[in-house]
Amino acid sequence: MKLVINALTKTYPNGVKALNGIDLTIPKGMFGLLGPNGAGKSTLMRTIATLQDADSGSIFLDETDVLANKQAIREKLGYLPQDFGLYPRISAEVMLDHIAEMKGVREKKDRKYLVESLLTKVNLYQHRKKALGTYSGGMRQRFGIAQALAGNPSLIIVDEPTAGLDPSERNRFYNLLSELGENTIVILSTHIVEDISTLCSHMAIICQGELLMEGKPQDGIHELKDRIYEKSIQKDELPQYKDGYRVISTKLIAGRLSMRVESEIPLENGFAPAKPELEDVYFSHISRMVDPVTI
Ligand code: ADP
Ligand code: MG
């Protein structure tokens, strides 16, 4: 199974070009869509989820033309939107039962079994009677996954699922997602590099509607071999370094700036070679479109 996206373009009525000729092949397993806010991630995901139309281009899930066969895709799809609204007074159990009914599970006892197994899977069974409005951020996202899984989907789309989760909630959520990938396509969007390095076998980087990189995280890292250097500088020295070097990221450490620079030629003068990381891949690519270093 694979999802093949070709020349997908979308311009909103206000003139914003959210997708600019996106070509992407998404294999089975966990696929990470990485990009800064406004990159076009949600637009792409809503388009794949058949919730909004593109201006041009195509999406195929194997032989099925997604944009021409919306209903066929919806039956295979589990979707967790970025802004996932919940009915605050309804319990998880009642809500899931309702969702399962909408997804076509007619028999009450089948739904009861399905709801119990979903709630167990996302570790919310003991909280099933609680009103959704009382759930923490992590519980809410896990409930979101439960509802996305309700129709036994083979294509799962989760839009920025880890935004706003604390570190332990995020870990629990990673564990849950990493169990899904086997026989499904899971597309996860995020602006958090760690989400990708923890979960995804394949990835893409998009920025301002353009595809900047597609492949395995490890391949992206390998491309930067012997090209990343690190140097600690004073904050006010940064502008002069930005003039002379490709500064891709900076971190403030105890009042000094630790700066990372990409260079094809070996650097001296206090620069130390650094082991490339996925974060360098991200900043290296988006620095072609936006200045990644603004402090
Ligand atoms: P991301 O999910 O990566 O943050 P989005 O797909 O939400 O990106 O947005 C991409 C661009 O399109 C942004 O510039 C955003 O402001 C714009 N945009 C998104 N939705 C709409 C809309 N309904 N109308 C107009 N502009 C939009
Ligand atoms: Mg978004």
Short mmCIF file of C-alpha atoms and ligand atoms in Angstrom, two decimals:
data_model
loop_
_atom_site.label_atom_id
_atom_site.label_comp_id
_atom_site.label_asym_id
_atom_site.label_seq_id
_atom_site.Cartn_x
_atom_site.Cartn_y
_atom_site.Cartn_z
CA MET A 1 0.00 0.00 0.00
CA LYS A 2 1.20 3.49 -0.78
CA LEU A 3 -0.10 7.01 -1.15
CA VAL A 4 1.19 8.93 -4.16
CA ILE A 5 0.74 12.68 -4.33
CA ASN A 6 1.43 14.50 -7.58
CA ALA A 7 1.79 18.22 -8.29
CA LEU A 8 -0.68 19.16 -5.55
CA THR A 9 -1.40 22.88 -5.48
CA LYS A 10 -3.67 25.02 -3.35
CA THR A 11 -4.02 28.79 -3.18
CA TYR A 12 -6.50 30.20 -0.66
CA PRO A 13 -8.85 33.00 -1.74
CA ASN A 14 -6.69 35.51 0.18
CA GLY A 15 -3.78 34.70 -2.16
CA VAL A 16 -1.76 32.48 0.23
CA LYS A 17 -0.16 29.64 -1.72
CA ALA A 18 -0.38 26.89 0.90
CA LEU A 19 0.70 24.03 -1.41
CA ASN A 20 2.98 24.68 -4.34
CA GLY A 21 3.30 21.60 -6.51
CA ILE A 22 3.82 18.94 -3.83
CA ASP A 23 5.07 15.55 -5.09
CA LEU A 24 5.29 12.92 -2.41
CA THR A 25 5.22 9.15 -2.10
CA ILE A 26 4.18 7.86 1.30
CA PRO A 27 4.85 4.19 2.04
CA LYS A 28 3.41 1.94 4.74
CA GLY A 29 4.53 2.76 8.25
CA MET A 30 4.94 5.98 10.14
CA PHE A 31 5.54 9.01 7.92
CA GLY A 32 6.50 12.35 9.46
CA LEU A 33 5.56 15.63 7.83
CA LEU A 34 7.81 18.26 9.36
CA GLY A 35 7.57 21.98 8.86
CA PRO A 36 7.25 25.29 10.69
CA ASN A 37 3.89 26.87 11.45
CA GLY A 38 2.24 27.97 8.23
CA ALA A 39 4.20 25.47 6.10
CA GLY A 40 1.03 23.91 4.66
CA LYS A 41 0.93 20.72 6.75
CA SER A 42 -2.71 20.98 7.80
CA THR A 43 -3.77 21.99 4.30
CA LEU A 44 -2.07 18.90 2.88
CA MET A 45 -3.59 16.64 5.52
CA ARG A 46 -7.11 18.02 5.11
CA THR A 47 -6.75 17.53 1.36
CA ILE A 48 -5.67 13.89 1.76
CA ALA A 49 -8.52 13.42 4.26
CA THR A 50 -10.90 14.68 1.49
CA LEU A 51 -12.13 17.53 3.68
CA GLN A 52 -10.99 20.20 1.27
CA ASP A 53 -10.19 20.37 -2.43
CA ALA A 54 -6.89 21.18 -4.07
CA ASP A 55 -6.74 23.49 -7.11
CA SER A 56 -4.83 20.92 -9.13
CA GLY A 57 -2.81 17.76 -8.79
CA SER A 58 -3.68 14.21 -7.81
CA ILE A 59 -3.61 11.83 -4.85
CA PHE A 60 -3.73 8.06 -5.33
CA LEU A 61 -4.01 5.42 -2.64
CA ASP A 62 -2.76 2.44 -4.64
CA GLU A 63 -5.19 2.39 -7.60
CA THR A 64 -7.83 4.60 -5.99
CA ASP A 65 -8.06 8.21 -7.10
CA VAL A 66 -8.58 9.85 -3.70
CA LEU A 67 -9.93 13.18 -4.93
CA ALA A 68 -12.44 11.51 -7.26
CA ASN A 69 -13.55 8.78 -4.82
CA LYS A 70 -13.96 10.62 -1.56
CA GLN A 71 -16.34 8.15 0.02
CA ALA A 72 -14.04 5.20 -0.71
CA ILE A 73 -11.21 6.95 1.12
CA ARG A 74 -13.34 8.09 4.04
CA GLU A 75 -14.19 4.47 4.77
CA LYS A 76 -10.48 3.66 5.10
CA LEU A 77 -9.50 6.81 6.94
CA GLY A 78 -8.84 7.64 10.57
CA TYR A 79 -8.24 11.34 11.13
CA LEU A 80 -7.22 13.36 14.17
CA PRO A 81 -7.46 17.04 13.27
CA GLN A 82 -5.17 19.68 14.74
CA ASP A 83 -8.01 21.39 16.59
CA PHE A 84 -9.92 18.45 17.88
CA GLY A 85 -13.12 19.59 19.56
CA LEU A 86 -14.81 17.46 22.21
CA TYR A 87 -18.23 17.57 23.73
CA PRO A 88 -17.18 18.43 27.29
CA ARG A 89 -20.11 16.88 29.18
CA ILE A 90 -20.17 13.52 27.41
CA SER A 91 -18.15 10.57 28.69
CA ALA A 92 -15.49 8.89 26.54
CA GLU A 93 -17.53 5.70 26.46
CA VAL A 94 -20.71 7.34 25.22
CA MET A 95 -18.88 9.48 22.68
CA LEU A 96 -16.98 6.53 21.20
CA ASP A 97 -20.13 4.46 21.02
CA HIS A 98 -21.71 7.27 19.04
CA ILE A 99 -18.70 7.55 16.70
CA ALA A 100 -18.68 3.78 16.15
CA GLU A 101 -22.36 3.94 15.25
CA MET A 102 -21.66 6.70 12.72
CA LYS A 103 -18.87 4.61 11.24
CA GLY A 104 -21.39 1.87 10.59
CA VAL A 105 -21.11 -0.53 13.55
CA ARG A 106 -24.83 -1.26 13.90
CA GLU A 107 -25.02 -3.96 16.59
CA LYS A 108 -24.96 -2.63 20.12
CA LYS A 109 -22.89 -5.51 21.47
CA ASP A 110 -20.33 -5.12 18.64
CA ARG A 111 -20.00 -1.47 19.57
CA LYS A 112 -19.60 -2.28 23.24
CA TYR A 113 -16.76 -4.66 22.40
CA LEU A 114 -15.14 -2.15 20.02
CA VAL A 115 -15.40 0.76 22.48
CA GLU A 116 -13.89 -1.31 25.29
CA SER A 117 -11.01 -2.52 23.18
CA LEU A 118 -10.27 1.00 21.87
CA LEU A 119 -10.34 2.51 25.35
CA THR A 120 -8.05 -0.24 26.62
CA LYS A 121 -5.67 0.30 23.72
CA VAL A 122 -5.27 4.02 24.47
CA ASN A 123 -5.13 3.37 28.18
CA LEU A 124 -8.32 5.26 29.05
CA TYR A 125 -10.49 2.37 30.13
CA GLN A 126 -10.40 3.33 33.78
CA HIS A 127 -11.45 6.88 32.80
CA ARG A 128 -14.23 5.83 30.44
CA LYS A 129 -17.09 7.23 32.55
CA LYS A 130 -15.49 10.64 33.04
CA ALA A 131 -16.72 13.66 31.10
CA LEU A 132 -14.34 14.51 28.25
CA GLY A 133 -14.14 18.09 29.51
CA THR A 134 -12.23 16.87 32.57
CA TYR A 135 -9.50 15.14 30.53
CA SER A 136 -5.89 16.39 30.51
CA GLY A 137 -4.22 17.31 27.21
CA GLY A 138 -2.59 13.90 26.93
CA MET A 139 -5.82 12.05 27.69
CA ARG A 140 -7.63 14.16 25.11
CA GLN A 141 -5.09 13.26 22.40
CA ARG A 142 -5.27 9.58 23.32
CA PHE A 143 -9.05 9.79 23.05
CA GLY A 144 -8.50 11.44 19.66
CA ILE A 145 -6.50 8.42 18.55
CA ALA A 146 -9.20 6.07 19.83
CA GLN A 147 -11.86 7.81 17.73
CA ALA A 148 -9.51 7.85 14.71
CA LEU A 149 -9.03 4.09 15.03
CA ALA A 150 -12.73 3.33 15.36
CA GLY A 151 -13.33 2.24 11.76
CA ASN A 152 -10.21 0.03 11.64
CA PRO A 153 -8.56 2.43 9.17
CA SER A 154 -5.69 1.59 6.84
CA LEU A 155 -4.82 5.28 6.39
CA ILE A 156 -4.36 7.28 9.59
CA ILE A 157 -3.72 11.02 9.59
CA VAL A 158 -2.78 12.80 12.81
CA ASP A 159 -2.18 16.55 12.66
CA GLU A 160 0.28 17.87 15.27
CA PRO A 161 -0.81 15.35 17.88
CA THR A 162 1.96 16.13 20.37
CA ALA A 163 1.58 19.92 20.46
CA GLY A 164 0.81 21.01 24.01
CA LEU A 165 1.63 17.69 25.68
CA ASP A 166 4.05 17.57 28.61
CA PRO A 167 7.09 15.26 28.28
CA SER A 168 5.56 12.23 30.00
CA GLU A 169 2.27 12.60 28.11
CA ARG A 170 4.29 12.87 24.93
CA ASN A 171 6.16 9.66 25.74
CA ARG A 172 2.97 7.79 26.40
CA PHE A 173 1.58 9.10 23.13
CA TYR A 174 4.72 7.98 21.24
CA ASN A 175 4.29 4.48 22.61
CA LEU A 176 0.72 4.39 21.45
CA LEU A 177 1.50 5.68 17.95
CA SER A 178 4.46 3.38 17.45
CA GLU A 179 2.15 0.39 17.84
CA LEU A 180 0.00 1.49 14.91
CA GLY A 181 2.40 1.55 11.97
CA GLU A 182 2.61 -2.11 10.98
CA ASN A 183 -0.02 -2.56 8.30
CA THR A 184 -1.23 0.97 7.87
CA ILE A 185 -0.03 4.27 6.53
CA VAL A 186 0.26 6.72 9.41
CA ILE A 187 0.93 10.34 8.47
CA LEU A 188 1.90 12.53 11.36
CA SER A 189 2.54 16.24 11.06
CA THR A 190 4.65 18.09 13.54
CA HIS A 191 6.95 21.06 14.02
CA ILE A 192 8.83 19.06 16.68
CA VAL A 193 11.94 17.31 15.34
CA GLU A 194 11.97 14.83 18.23
CA ASP A 195 8.57 13.47 17.13
CA ILE A 196 10.12 12.44 13.82
CA SER A 197 13.34 10.99 15.22
CA THR A 198 11.42 8.92 17.77
CA LEU A 199 8.68 7.61 15.53
CA CYS A 200 9.11 7.90 11.80
CA SER A 201 10.79 5.62 9.28
CA HIS A 202 10.17 8.11 6.45
CA MET A 203 9.73 11.83 6.45
CA ALA A 204 9.32 15.00 4.43
CA ILE A 205 10.12 18.60 5.21
CA ILE A 206 7.82 21.27 3.84
CA CYS A 207 8.00 25.03 4.15
CA GLN A 208 5.86 27.73 2.52
CA GLY A 209 4.02 25.11 0.52
CA GLU A 210 7.20 23.65 -1.01
CA LEU A 211 8.61 20.18 -0.50
CA LEU A 212 12.23 20.59 0.60
CA MET A 213 13.24 17.05 1.52
CA GLU A 214 11.80 13.56 1.30
CA GLY A 215 13.37 10.34 2.53
CA LYS A 216 14.57 8.49 5.58
CA PRO A 217 15.66 10.54 8.59
CA GLN A 218 18.99 8.69 8.56
CA ASP A 219 19.62 9.59 4.92
CA GLY A 220 18.99 13.25 5.67
CA ILE A 221 21.50 13.07 8.51
CA HIS A 222 24.01 11.24 6.32
CA GLU A 223 23.87 14.02 3.71
CA LEU A 224 25.21 16.43 6.31
CA LYS A 225 28.19 14.26 7.21
CA ASP A 226 31.31 16.41 7.77
CA ARG A 227 29.34 19.58 7.02
CA ILE A 228 28.22 20.73 10.47
CA TYR A 229 30.40 22.88 12.76
CA GLU A 230 29.77 24.33 16.15
CA LYS A 231 31.14 27.43 17.83
CA SER A 232 30.34 29.31 21.00
CA ILE A 233 30.16 33.07 20.46
CA GLN A 234 28.92 36.26 22.13
CA LYS A 235 25.38 37.18 21.24
CA ASP A 236 26.39 40.42 19.56
CA GLU A 237 28.86 38.63 17.27
CA LEU A 238 26.05 36.76 15.52
CA PRO A 239 25.33 39.31 12.73
CA GLN A 240 28.94 39.19 11.52
CA TYR A 241 28.91 35.38 11.50
CA LYS A 242 25.64 35.37 9.61
CA ASP A 243 27.32 37.51 6.95
CA GLY A 244 30.20 35.10 6.45
CA TYR A 245 28.69 31.65 7.15
CA ARG A 246 25.56 29.57 6.74
CA VAL A 247 24.39 29.73 10.34
CA ILE A 248 21.55 27.21 10.62
CA SER A 249 20.77 27.32 14.33
CA THR A 250 21.72 28.87 17.64
CA LYS A 251 21.11 27.92 21.24
CA LEU A 252 21.60 30.19 24.22
CA ILE A 253 23.70 28.36 26.80
CA ALA A 254 24.62 30.20 30.02
CA GLY A 255 24.57 33.61 28.35
CA ARG A 256 26.62 32.58 25.30
CA LEU A 257 25.37 31.49 21.93
CA SER A 258 26.18 28.03 20.73
CA MET A 259 25.94 28.35 16.96
CA ARG A 260 25.77 25.61 14.33
CA VAL A 261 27.06 26.31 10.84
CA GLU A 262 26.81 24.29 7.65
CA SER A 263 29.90 24.31 5.44
CA GLU A 264 31.23 22.23 2.57
CA ILE A 265 34.79 23.23 3.36
CA PRO A 266 36.48 22.50 6.70
CA LEU A 267 36.24 25.39 9.17
CA GLU A 268 38.85 26.45 11.71
CA ASN A 269 39.05 29.56 13.93
CA GLY A 270 37.36 28.02 16.92
CA PHE A 271 34.83 25.98 14.94
CA ALA A 272 34.60 22.35 16.03
CA PRO A 273 33.22 19.60 13.79
CA ALA A 274 29.85 18.39 15.12
CA LYS A 275 27.90 15.22 14.57
CA PRO A 276 24.87 16.07 12.41
CA GLU A 277 21.45 15.51 13.93
CA LEU A 278 17.95 15.53 12.53
CA GLU A 279 17.51 19.06 13.83
CA ASP A 280 20.40 20.14 11.57
CA VAL A 281 18.64 18.50 8.61
CA TYR A 282 15.51 20.48 9.40
CA PHE A 283 17.26 23.83 9.82
CA SER A 284 19.54 23.24 6.85
CA HIS A 285 16.54 22.73 4.58
CA ILE A 286 14.25 25.44 5.89
CA SER A 287 17.10 27.96 5.80
CA ARG A 288 16.69 27.89 2.00
CA MET A 289 13.24 29.48 2.46
CA VAL A 290 13.32 31.41 5.73
CA ASP A 291 15.97 32.74 8.11
CA PRO A 292 16.04 30.06 10.82
CA VAL A 293 18.17 32.20 13.12
CA THR A 294 16.35 35.22 14.48
CA ILE A 295 16.94 36.19 18.07
P1 ADP B 1 0.55 24.42 8.97
O1 ADP B 1 -0.44 23.39 9.33
O2 ADP B 1 1.83 23.86 8.44
O3 ADP B 1 0.81 25.38 10.10
P2 ADP B 1 -1.53 25.47 7.24
O4 ADP B 1 -1.83 24.46 6.19
O5 ADP B 1 -2.47 25.59 8.38
O6 ADP B 1 -0.02 25.27 7.74
O7 ADP B 1 -1.44 26.89 6.55
C1 ADP B 1 -0.62 27.15 5.41
C2 ADP B 1 -0.81 28.60 5.00
O8 ADP B 1 -2.14 28.79 4.53
C3 ADP B 1 -0.63 29.59 6.14
O9 ADP B 1 -0.05 30.76 5.61
C4 ADP B 1 -2.05 29.85 6.60
O10 ADP B 1 -2.15 31.12 7.18
C5 ADP B 1 -2.83 29.76 5.31
N1 ADP B 1 -4.19 29.27 5.51
C6 ADP B 1 -4.56 28.10 6.10
N2 ADP B 1 -5.91 27.95 6.07
C7 ADP B 1 -6.39 29.03 5.44
C8 ADP B 1 -7.71 29.46 5.09
N3 ADP B 1 -8.80 28.73 5.36
N4 ADP B 1 -7.83 30.65 4.45
C9 ADP B 1 -6.74 31.39 4.15
N5 ADP B 1 -5.48 31.05 4.45
C10 ADP B 1 -5.30 29.89 5.09
MG MG B 2 -1.33 22.91 11.08
#
